[in-house]
Coordinates of C-alpha atoms in Angstrom, one line a residue:
Chain A
M1 CA 57.2 65.3 7.5
M2 CA 54.9 67.1 5.1
D3 CA 51.1 66.7 5.4
A4 CA 49.4 64.6 2.7
P5 CA 47.7 66.9 0.1
K6 CA 44.1 67.5 0.9
I7 CA 41.9 65.7 -1.6
V8 CA 38.7 67.4 -2.7
T9 CA 36.2 65.3 -4.6
T10 CA 33.9 66.9 -7.1
R11 CA 30.5 65.4 -8.0
P12 CA 29.5 65.4 -11.7
L13 CA 27.0 68.1 -12.7
L14 CA 25.5 66.0 -15.4
I15 CA 25.1 62.3 -15.6
A16 CA 23.4 60.6 -18.6
R17 CA 23.1 56.9 -18.6
N18 CA 22.2 54.4 -21.4
V19 CA 20.2 56.9 -23.4
S20 CA 18.6 55.2 -26.4
K21 CA 16.2 56.7 -28.9
A22 CA 14.7 55.2 -32.1
Y23 CA 12.7 57.0 -34.8
G24 CA 10.8 54.1 -36.4
D25 CA 13.5 51.7 -37.7
V26 CA 16.3 54.2 -37.3
Q27 CA 18.2 53.8 -34.0
A28 CA 19.3 57.4 -33.4
L29 CA 20.9 56.7 -30.0
S30 CA 22.1 53.4 -28.5
D31 CA 23.1 53.3 -24.9
V32 CA 24.8 56.7 -24.9
S33 CA 26.3 57.7 -21.5
A34 CA 28.1 60.8 -20.6
T35 CA 29.3 62.5 -17.4
V36 CA 30.2 66.2 -17.2
Y37 CA 31.8 67.9 -14.2
P38 CA 31.2 71.5 -13.1
G39 CA 33.1 74.0 -15.2
E40 CA 34.0 71.4 -17.8
V41 CA 33.5 71.5 -21.5
L42 CA 32.4 68.2 -23.2
G43 CA 32.8 68.2 -26.9
I44 CA 30.7 65.7 -29.0
V45 CA 32.0 65.1 -32.5
G46 CA 30.8 62.8 -35.2
E47 CA 29.6 62.7 -38.8
S48 CA 26.1 63.9 -39.9
G49 CA 23.5 61.5 -38.6
S50 CA 25.7 60.1 -35.8
G51 CA 23.1 61.1 -33.2
K52 CA 25.0 64.0 -31.6
S53 CA 22.3 66.6 -32.0
T54 CA 19.6 64.1 -30.9
F55 CA 21.6 63.5 -27.7
L56 CA 22.0 67.3 -27.2
R57 CA 18.2 67.8 -27.7
S58 CA 17.7 65.1 -25.1
L59 CA 19.9 67.0 -22.7
N60 CA 17.7 70.0 -23.4
L61 CA 14.7 67.9 -22.6
E62 CA 13.2 68.5 -26.1
E63 CA 13.3 64.8 -26.8
T64 CA 12.2 62.0 -24.6
P65 CA 14.4 59.0 -25.1
D66 CA 13.0 55.5 -25.1
T67 CA 15.3 54.4 -22.3
G68 CA 17.9 56.0 -20.1
S69 CA 18.3 58.4 -17.3
Y70 CA 19.5 62.0 -17.0
T71 CA 20.3 63.8 -13.7
L72 CA 21.7 67.2 -12.9
D73 CA 23.3 67.8 -9.6
L74 CA 21.6 71.1 -8.7
P75 CA 19.5 72.3 -5.8
D76 CA 15.8 71.4 -6.2
V77 CA 16.5 69.2 -9.2
Q78 CA 16.0 65.6 -8.4
G79 CA 15.5 62.2 -10.1
N80 CA 15.5 61.3 -13.7
L81 CA 14.8 64.4 -15.7
F82 CA 13.3 62.4 -18.6
D83 CA 10.4 61.6 -16.2
L84 CA 9.5 65.3 -15.7
D85 CA 6.2 66.5 -17.1
R86 CA 6.1 69.2 -19.8
Y87 CA 5.7 72.1 -17.3
A88 CA 8.6 71.0 -15.1
R89 CA 10.8 70.5 -18.1
R90 CA 9.9 74.0 -19.4
M91 CA 10.7 75.6 -16.1
L92 CA 14.0 73.7 -15.7
C93 CA 15.1 74.6 -19.2
A94 CA 14.0 78.2 -18.8
T95 CA 16.1 78.7 -15.7
K96 CA 18.9 76.2 -15.5
I97 CA 19.8 75.2 -19.1
G98 CA 20.8 77.5 -21.9
I99 CA 21.0 76.4 -25.6
V100 CA 22.5 77.9 -28.7
Y101 CA 21.1 76.3 -31.9
Q102 CA 22.9 75.9 -35.2
N103 CA 20.0 77.6 -36.9
P104 CA 19.2 81.0 -35.2
H105 CA 15.6 80.8 -36.4
L106 CA 15.1 78.0 -33.9
G107 CA 16.4 80.0 -31.0
L108 CA 15.4 83.5 -31.8
L109 CA 12.3 85.6 -32.5
M110 CA 13.6 87.1 -35.7
K111 CA 11.4 90.1 -35.8
H112 CA 11.6 91.1 -32.2
S113 CA 14.5 93.2 -30.9
S114 CA 17.7 91.5 -30.0
S115 CA 17.4 92.8 -26.4
G116 CA 13.8 91.6 -26.4
N117 CA 15.0 88.1 -27.3
V118 CA 17.3 88.1 -24.3
A119 CA 14.5 89.7 -22.1
E120 CA 12.2 86.9 -23.1
R121 CA 14.3 84.4 -21.2
L122 CA 14.2 86.6 -18.1
L123 CA 10.4 87.1 -18.5
V124 CA 9.8 83.4 -18.6
A125 CA 11.7 83.2 -15.3
G126 CA 9.3 85.7 -13.8
E127 CA 11.2 89.1 -14.0
R128 CA 8.6 91.9 -14.3
R129 CA 10.7 95.1 -14.0
F130 CA 11.3 96.8 -17.3
S131 CA 14.5 98.6 -16.1
V132 CA 16.0 95.3 -14.8
L133 CA 15.1 93.5 -18.0
R134 CA 16.8 96.2 -20.0
D135 CA 19.9 96.2 -17.8
K136 CA 20.3 92.4 -17.7
A137 CA 19.8 92.2 -21.5
R138 CA 22.5 94.8 -22.0
D139 CA 24.9 93.0 -19.7
A140 CA 24.3 89.6 -21.4
L141 CA 24.7 91.1 -24.9
D142 CA 27.8 92.9 -23.8
A143 CA 29.3 89.7 -22.4
S144 CA 28.6 88.1 -25.8
E145 CA 30.5 90.9 -27.4
F146 CA 27.5 92.1 -29.3
P147 CA 27.7 95.8 -30.3
L148 CA 25.3 97.5 -27.8
E149 CA 24.3 100.3 -30.2
R150 CA 22.4 97.6 -32.2
M151 CA 20.8 96.0 -29.1
D152 CA 17.3 96.9 -30.3
A153 CA 17.8 95.8 -33.9
P154 CA 15.8 92.6 -34.8
P155 CA 18.0 89.6 -35.5
I156 CA 16.6 89.4 -39.1
E157 CA 18.6 92.5 -39.9
L158 CA 21.8 91.0 -38.4
S159 CA 24.6 88.9 -39.8
G160 CA 24.9 85.2 -39.0
G161 CA 27.7 85.8 -36.5
M162 CA 25.7 88.5 -34.7
Q163 CA 22.6 86.3 -34.6
Q164 CA 24.7 83.6 -32.8
R165 CA 25.9 86.2 -30.3
V166 CA 22.3 87.1 -29.6
Q167 CA 21.5 83.4 -29.1
L168 CA 24.5 83.2 -26.8
A169 CA 23.4 86.3 -24.8
K170 CA 19.9 84.8 -24.5
A171 CA 21.4 81.5 -23.3
I172 CA 23.6 83.0 -20.6
A173 CA 21.2 85.8 -19.5
L174 CA 20.1 83.7 -16.5
E175 CA 23.6 82.3 -15.8
P176 CA 22.5 78.8 -16.5
A177 CA 24.2 75.8 -14.8
L178 CA 24.5 74.1 -18.2
L179 CA 25.1 75.6 -21.6
L180 CA 24.4 73.4 -24.7
L181 CA 25.8 74.5 -28.0
D182 CA 24.6 72.7 -31.2
E183 CA 27.0 73.5 -34.0
P184 CA 27.3 77.1 -32.9
T185 CA 29.8 78.1 -35.7
T186 CA 28.5 76.1 -38.6
G187 CA 27.6 78.2 -41.6
L188 CA 29.8 81.1 -40.5
D189 CA 32.9 82.1 -42.4
V190 CA 36.2 81.3 -40.9
S191 CA 37.0 84.8 -39.5
V192 CA 33.5 85.1 -37.8
Q193 CA 33.9 81.5 -36.6
A194 CA 37.1 82.5 -34.8
L195 CA 35.5 85.5 -33.2
V196 CA 32.5 83.4 -31.9
L197 CA 34.9 80.8 -30.6
D198 CA 37.0 83.5 -28.8
T199 CA 33.8 84.8 -27.2
L200 CA 32.8 81.3 -26.1
K201 CA 36.3 80.6 -24.7
K202 CA 36.3 83.9 -22.8
L203 CA 32.9 83.3 -21.4
Q204 CA 33.9 79.8 -20.3
Q205 CA 37.1 81.1 -18.6
E206 CA 35.4 84.0 -16.9
R207 CA 32.2 82.4 -15.8
K208 CA 33.2 78.8 -15.5
I209 CA 30.1 77.7 -17.3
T210 CA 29.6 74.0 -17.8
M211 CA 29.2 73.4 -21.5
V212 CA 28.3 70.6 -23.9
I213 CA 29.2 71.4 -27.5
V214 CA 28.3 69.5 -30.5
S215 CA 30.1 69.9 -33.8
H216 CA 31.3 68.0 -36.8
D217 CA 34.3 70.4 -36.9
L218 CA 37.2 68.9 -35.1
G219 CA 38.9 72.3 -34.9
V220 CA 36.0 73.8 -32.9
I221 CA 35.9 70.8 -30.5
R222 CA 39.7 70.9 -30.0
T223 CA 39.7 74.6 -29.3
L224 CA 37.0 74.5 -26.6
S225 CA 36.7 71.1 -25.1
D226 CA 38.3 69.5 -22.0
R227 CA 36.9 66.1 -22.9
V228 CA 35.7 64.7 -26.1
M229 CA 33.1 62.1 -27.0
V230 CA 33.2 60.6 -30.5
M231 CA 29.9 59.3 -31.8
R232 CA 29.0 57.2 -34.9
R233 CA 25.7 55.7 -35.9
G234 CA 24.1 56.5 -32.5
K235 CA 26.9 55.0 -30.4
V236 CA 29.8 56.4 -28.5
V237 CA 32.9 54.9 -30.1
E238 CA 35.5 56.7 -28.0
Q239 CA 35.7 59.2 -25.2
G240 CA 38.5 60.8 -23.1
L241 CA 40.5 63.9 -22.5
A242 CA 40.7 66.1 -25.6
D243 CA 44.5 65.9 -26.0
Q244 CA 44.4 62.1 -25.5
V245 CA 41.7 61.6 -28.1
F246 CA 43.3 63.9 -30.7
Q247 CA 46.9 62.8 -30.2
D248 CA 46.4 59.2 -29.6
P249 CA 43.0 58.1 -31.1
Q250 CA 42.2 54.5 -30.3
H251 CA 39.2 53.7 -32.4
A252 CA 39.6 53.3 -36.1
Y253 CA 36.8 55.8 -36.8
T254 CA 38.4 58.4 -34.6
Q255 CA 41.7 57.8 -36.3
Q256 CA 40.0 58.3 -39.6
L257 CA 38.4 61.6 -38.4
V258 CA 41.6 63.0 -37.0
H259 CA 43.7 62.1 -40.0
A260 CA 41.0 63.4 -42.4
K261 CA 41.3 66.7 -40.5
L262 CA 45.0 66.7 -40.7
Chain B
M1 CA -48.9 56.3 -28.5
S2 CA -48.6 58.2 -31.7
L3 CA -45.5 60.1 -33.0
K4 CA -47.5 63.3 -32.8
S5 CA -47.9 62.9 -29.0
L6 CA -44.2 62.7 -28.6
T7 CA -43.3 65.7 -30.6
K8 CA -44.1 69.4 -30.3
D9 CA -46.2 71.1 -32.9
W10 CA -44.4 72.7 -35.7
E11 CA -43.5 76.3 -35.1
P12 CA -42.1 78.6 -37.8
M13 CA -39.2 79.7 -35.4
S14 CA -37.9 78.7 -32.0
Y15 CA -38.2 81.3 -29.2
G16 CA -35.2 83.5 -29.3
F17 CA -34.3 82.3 -32.8
L18 CA -31.9 79.5 -31.7
D19 CA -33.3 76.0 -31.2
A20 CA -33.4 74.5 -27.7
S21 CA -30.3 72.3 -28.1
A22 CA -28.2 75.2 -29.3
K23 CA -29.2 77.3 -26.4
R24 CA -28.6 74.4 -24.0
E25 CA -25.1 74.0 -25.3
I26 CA -24.4 77.8 -25.0
R27 CA -25.7 77.8 -21.5
R28 CA -23.6 74.9 -20.6
K29 CA -20.4 76.5 -22.1
T30 CA -21.3 79.8 -20.5
L31 CA -21.5 78.2 -17.0
K32 CA -18.2 76.5 -17.6
A33 CA -16.7 79.9 -18.7
I34 CA -18.0 81.4 -15.5
A35 CA -16.6 78.6 -13.4
V36 CA -13.1 79.1 -14.8
P37 CA -12.8 82.9 -15.2
G38 CA -11.0 84.0 -18.3
C39 CA -10.6 80.5 -19.8
Q40 CA -11.9 80.2 -23.4
M41 CA -14.6 77.6 -23.8
P42 CA -15.2 76.3 -27.4
Y43 CA -18.8 76.1 -28.6
A44 CA -20.5 75.2 -31.8
S45 CA -21.3 78.7 -33.0
R46 CA -24.5 78.5 -35.0
E47 CA -25.6 80.4 -38.0
V48 CA -27.6 83.5 -37.3
P49 CA -29.1 85.9 -39.9
M50 CA -26.0 88.1 -39.8
A51 CA -22.5 87.9 -41.2
R52 CA -19.8 86.5 -39.1
G53 CA -17.8 89.3 -37.6
W54 CA -20.8 91.5 -37.0
G55 CA -21.6 90.3 -33.5
T56 CA -22.8 86.8 -34.1
G57 CA -21.1 85.6 -30.9
G58 CA -22.7 88.2 -28.7
L59 CA -26.0 87.7 -30.5
Q60 CA -26.1 84.0 -29.8
V61 CA -25.4 84.5 -26.1
S62 CA -28.1 87.3 -26.0
C63 CA -30.6 84.9 -27.7
T64 CA -29.8 82.3 -25.1
L65 CA -30.2 84.6 -22.1
I66 CA -33.2 86.5 -23.2
N67 CA -36.8 86.0 -22.0
P68 CA -39.9 88.1 -22.6
K69 CA -39.2 90.1 -19.4
T70 CA -35.6 90.9 -20.2
T71 CA -35.0 94.6 -21.0
V72 CA -32.4 94.7 -23.7
K73 CA -29.9 97.4 -24.6
V74 CA -27.5 97.1 -27.5
I75 CA -24.6 99.5 -28.2
D76 CA -21.9 99.7 -30.9
Q77 CA -18.7 101.4 -29.7
G78 CA -20.8 103.3 -27.1
A79 CA -23.6 104.3 -29.5
D80 CA -27.2 103.1 -29.3
D81 CA -28.1 104.5 -32.7
S82 CA -25.6 102.9 -35.0
V83 CA -27.0 100.7 -37.8
N84 CA -25.5 97.6 -36.3
A85 CA -26.8 98.3 -32.8
A86 CA -30.3 99.2 -34.0
S87 CA -30.5 96.1 -36.2
I88 CA -29.4 93.7 -33.4
R89 CA -31.8 95.4 -30.9
R90 CA -34.7 95.1 -33.3
F91 CA -33.8 91.5 -34.1
L92 CA -33.7 90.6 -30.4
A93 CA -37.0 92.3 -29.7
R94 CA -38.6 90.6 -32.7
V95 CA -37.5 87.0 -31.9
S96 CA -38.2 87.2 -28.1
G97 CA -40.8 89.9 -27.6
A98 CA -38.5 91.4 -25.0
P99 CA -38.7 95.2 -24.3
T100 CA -35.7 97.3 -25.4
T101 CA -34.1 100.4 -23.9
T102 CA -31.3 102.8 -24.4
D103 CA -31.0 103.6 -20.7
T104 CA -28.1 101.7 -19.1
L105 CA -29.8 101.8 -15.7
K106 CA -33.0 100.2 -17.0
A107 CA -31.4 97.4 -19.0
D108 CA -31.1 93.8 -17.7
L109 CA -29.0 92.6 -20.6
I110 CA -26.5 94.8 -22.5
Q111 CA -25.0 93.6 -25.7
S112 CA -22.0 95.7 -26.6
R113 CA -19.4 96.0 -29.3
H114 CA -16.2 97.2 -27.9
R115 CA -17.3 99.5 -25.0
I116 CA -18.5 99.2 -21.4
P117 CA -21.1 101.9 -20.6
E118 CA -19.9 104.8 -18.4
E119 CA -22.6 104.2 -15.8
V120 CA -21.7 101.6 -13.2
L121 CA -23.4 98.3 -13.8
R122 CA -25.3 96.5 -11.0
E123 CA -25.3 92.9 -9.8
D124 CA -28.5 92.1 -11.6
Q125 CA -27.2 93.2 -15.0
I126 CA -25.3 91.1 -17.6
L127 CA -22.9 92.6 -20.1
V128 CA -22.4 90.6 -23.3
L129 CA -19.3 91.7 -25.3
Q130 CA -18.8 90.9 -28.9
V131 CA -15.3 89.5 -29.5
P132 CA -13.5 89.2 -32.9
N133 CA -10.2 87.6 -31.6
P134 CA -10.5 85.9 -28.3
E135 CA -7.0 84.4 -28.3
P136 CA -4.5 86.8 -26.7
L137 CA -1.6 84.6 -27.6
R138 CA -2.3 84.6 -31.3
P139 CA 0.1 87.5 -32.1
V140 CA 2.9 85.8 -30.3
Q141 CA 2.1 82.1 -31.1
P142 CA 0.3 81.4 -34.3
N143 CA 0.1 77.7 -33.6
M144 CA -3.1 77.3 -31.6
S145 CA -2.2 73.9 -30.2
I146 CA 1.0 75.4 -28.7
A147 CA -1.0 78.4 -27.5
R148 CA -3.4 76.2 -25.6
Q149 CA -0.4 74.5 -23.9
M150 CA 0.9 77.9 -23.0
H151 CA -2.4 78.8 -21.4
A152 CA -2.3 75.5 -19.5
D153 CA 1.2 76.3 -18.2
A154 CA 0.3 80.0 -17.6
D155 CA 3.3 80.7 -19.9
Y156 CA 2.6 84.3 -20.6
G157 CA 6.2 85.6 -20.8
R158 CA 5.7 86.5 -24.5
M159 CA 2.7 88.8 -23.7
W160 CA 5.1 90.9 -21.6
L161 CA 7.6 90.7 -24.4
Q162 CA 5.1 92.4 -26.7
L163 CA 4.8 95.2 -24.2
Y164 CA 8.6 95.3 -23.8
E165 CA 8.9 95.7 -27.6
Q166 CA 6.4 98.5 -27.7
I167 CA 8.3 100.4 -25.1
V168 CA 11.6 99.9 -26.8
R169 CA 10.3 101.0 -30.2
S170 CA 7.9 103.8 -29.2
G171 CA 8.9 104.7 -25.7
R172 CA 5.5 103.7 -24.3
V173 CA 2.9 100.9 -24.4
M174 CA 1.1 101.3 -27.7
Q175 CA -1.6 98.7 -27.1
G176 CA -4.7 100.9 -27.4
A177 CA -7.4 98.2 -27.2
S178 CA -7.6 94.5 -26.5
Y179 CA -5.2 95.1 -23.7
P180 CA -4.0 91.7 -22.3
S181 CA -5.4 91.2 -18.8
L182 CA -5.0 88.6 -16.2
V183 CA -8.3 87.3 -14.9
H184 CA -8.5 85.9 -11.4
G185 CA -4.7 85.6 -11.3
R186 CA -4.7 82.7 -13.8
F187 CA -5.8 83.2 -17.4
V188 CA -4.7 86.0 -19.7
M189 CA -7.6 87.2 -21.9
T190 CA -8.2 89.8 -24.6
P191 CA -11.1 91.8 -23.2
S192 CA -12.8 92.3 -26.6
P193 CA -11.1 95.3 -28.2
I194 CA -12.5 97.6 -25.5
P195 CA -10.2 100.6 -25.0
R196 CA -7.7 100.7 -22.2
W197 CA -10.1 103.2 -20.5
D198 CA -12.6 100.4 -20.0
V199 CA -10.4 97.6 -18.7
P200 CA -10.3 98.9 -15.0
K201 CA -14.1 98.8 -15.1
M202 CA -14.0 95.0 -15.2
H203 CA -11.9 94.7 -12.1
M204 CA -14.0 93.5 -9.2
A205 CA -17.1 94.7 -11.1
K206 CA -20.5 93.8 -9.6
H207 CA -21.9 92.6 -12.9
L208 CA -21.3 89.4 -15.0
T209 CA -19.5 89.9 -18.3
I210 CA -19.7 87.3 -21.0
L211 CA -17.4 87.6 -24.0
S212 CA -18.4 85.6 -27.0
A213 CA -16.6 85.2 -30.4
G214 CA -19.0 83.8 -33.1
R215 CA -16.4 83.4 -35.8
E216 CA -13.8 81.9 -33.5
K217 CA -16.4 79.8 -31.6
R218 CA -15.1 80.7 -28.1
I219 CA -16.9 82.0 -24.9
H220 CA -15.1 83.3 -21.9
A221 CA -16.4 85.2 -18.9
V222 CA -15.6 87.5 -16.0
P223 CA -17.9 86.6 -13.1
P224 CA -18.9 89.3 -10.6
F225 CA -16.2 90.4 -8.1
T226 CA -13.3 88.9 -10.1
R227 CA -9.9 90.4 -10.4
V228 CA -9.0 91.7 -13.9
E229 CA -5.5 93.1 -13.9
P230 CA -3.9 94.5 -17.1
L231 CA -0.4 93.1 -17.6
V232 CA 2.0 95.8 -16.6
F233 CA 5.7 96.0 -15.7
D234 CA 6.3 96.7 -12.0
D235 CA 8.0 100.0 -12.9
V236 CA 5.9 101.1 -15.9
P237 CA 2.4 102.1 -14.7
Y238 CA -0.8 101.3 -16.6
R239 CA -2.1 104.4 -18.4
V240 CA -5.5 104.9 -19.8
E241 CA -6.4 107.4 -22.6
E242 CA -6.0 111.0 -21.4
H243 CA -9.6 112.0 -22.0
G244 CA -10.3 113.5 -18.6
D245 CA -9.9 117.1 -19.8
L246 CA -11.9 116.7 -22.9
T247 CA -15.5 118.2 -23.2
C248 CA -18.2 116.8 -25.4
T249 CA -19.1 119.4 -28.0
R250 CA -22.7 118.3 -28.2
S251 CA -23.6 117.5 -24.6
G252 CA -21.0 119.3 -22.5
A253 CA -20.2 116.1 -20.6
K254 CA -16.6 116.1 -19.3
G255 CA -14.3 113.5 -17.9
Y256 CA -15.4 110.5 -20.0
F257 CA -14.1 108.5 -23.0
M258 CA -14.5 110.6 -26.1
N259 CA -14.8 110.0 -29.8
E260 CA -12.5 112.3 -31.9
I261 CA -14.3 114.0 -34.8
P262 CA -11.7 115.5 -37.2
Q263 CA -12.7 118.9 -38.6
P264 CA -12.1 120.3 -42.1
D265 CA -9.7 122.9 -40.7
G266 CA -7.4 120.2 -39.3
T267 CA -8.6 120.5 -35.7
S268 CA -10.7 118.0 -33.8
T269 CA -13.8 118.1 -31.7
Y270 CA -14.9 115.5 -29.3
E271 CA -18.2 113.7 -28.5
V272 CA -18.8 111.5 -25.5
S273 CA -18.5 107.9 -26.7
D274 CA -21.4 106.6 -24.5
S275 CA -24.2 108.2 -26.5
E276 CA -26.9 107.6 -23.9
L277 CA -24.9 109.4 -21.3
G278 CA -24.6 112.3 -23.7
V279 CA -28.4 112.4 -24.2
K280 CA -29.0 112.2 -20.5
T281 CA -26.5 115.1 -19.9
I282 CA -28.3 117.3 -22.5
R283 CA -31.7 116.5 -21.1
S284 CA -30.5 117.2 -17.6
S285 CA -29.0 120.5 -18.7
E286 CA -32.4 121.4 -20.2
G287 CA -34.1 121.0 -16.9
E288 CA -35.5 117.6 -17.1
T289 CA -35.3 115.3 -14.1
I290 CA -33.0 112.6 -15.4
D291 CA -31.7 109.6 -13.4
I292 CA -27.9 109.5 -14.2
G293 CA -26.3 106.7 -12.5
Q294 CA -22.9 106.7 -10.7
T295 CA -20.1 106.6 -13.3
W296 CA -16.9 104.5 -13.1
Y297 CA -14.8 107.5 -13.9
Q298 CA -15.2 110.9 -12.3
N299 CA -13.3 113.9 -13.9
G300 CA -11.2 111.4 -15.9
E301 CA -10.1 109.5 -12.8
M302 CA -11.3 106.0 -12.0
A303 CA -13.3 106.1 -8.8
Q304 CA -11.8 103.9 -6.1

């Protein structure tokens, strides 16, 4: 008789529960919950103003929601992260969470060198050896498929696609437990978009980085995500496995989105 | 009881120029600055009969500390005889009746623009440095509210980033003056724009240093025997100006910080920046018995 297969359970890396946030009369988020397992990519899709970026900024602890909880299953990280003070948030984000913004101006020092932008993240985490900073910045830029001969050029002299690669290198320099991507390919032309997506895919496969990606572009979400969360007017209207959501959308809004894309 | 009995007689000017409440505030803020080394304390910088940016911060501290027995020395980039130094020295003497000197060893209070004298200062001496820009984070964070949060969090990564950028672009640290330094392991300060040569003089010094910015309305201090460590990478050593081999053309002094004097033929000559040390060296070489104190540097090397 064959032995029963051994079952290994995995704990979620990220659990967000009932996250709500209002800006005056505008309810940006209403009871949004999400769970992400290690090595998984969660795609969040929705129209402009649906609250997806607010939710992502909350996960990066840039926003403090009115209600809700957020935990990360990491050593030395305990309790509801929304309750952390500014200093603890800064240190957690500097070492455990990486983010790539839609607008590179938010994530980069445009007049510093590209390698310096990556080194900044290492400096915040306490690295004080110049040679190590240099080596690690080179490695991260290389992993992001950035041309190393331009590693000391300031981002302001680079194209949009290159700027996104510098942001990506900065985000992965410390091998974060969680990588957040806010519309990483928006504003790029289709060929550059494809290159950035390829890099993201490669990174995810090689390093098994847990990612949360926000986009209004269904193609981007479909290419990268294992699971998909559809948001509208601050609420989650549907979530499930990527294939399931795209092939058999249940909610009318998701159907509308999928068909609009097709 | 009449109103006259409750008030002081009218005087044309307060002692030390500043009124008592202004001096009280500056003393209070100075004490706070000494209690938290390197932390910038805001104060209500008063008007003094001098334009902002010409040493009004240092002058207010000097006016607050001075008394008729204080011997005052004022230097401007090492020189006792510059117009600015001479004017401030004369002003302090006039408003306080205090004696003045150019000899570092005889001074109780030294107000300085951008230099620390070459002779080692004692426990009983106070150095007041004039500061144009007290905020070290301003070049990397123009928003002062955020800069203050960064100080609170000891978030100084971007200060190192500045040094990183200089090494990447120029192959070495280019910060010649205002070298960012960590005071007592906590706050990063801009030590006036004193040259790199002078920064090690502040480390565990016996004297009290008060740094005051009149235009920016900030006082910070380095109390005696406090660690002042320039920010450096672990594998890139801190380097001071290579003036050890230069000789002063006027005095023959060697091994000190020099001013470069360009010549019409394209060459340069050098003069010792601490003018009083130059004068002492000349007088000593002419056979006079002169008391030259121990110097921080010997033959261009910082004495241990």
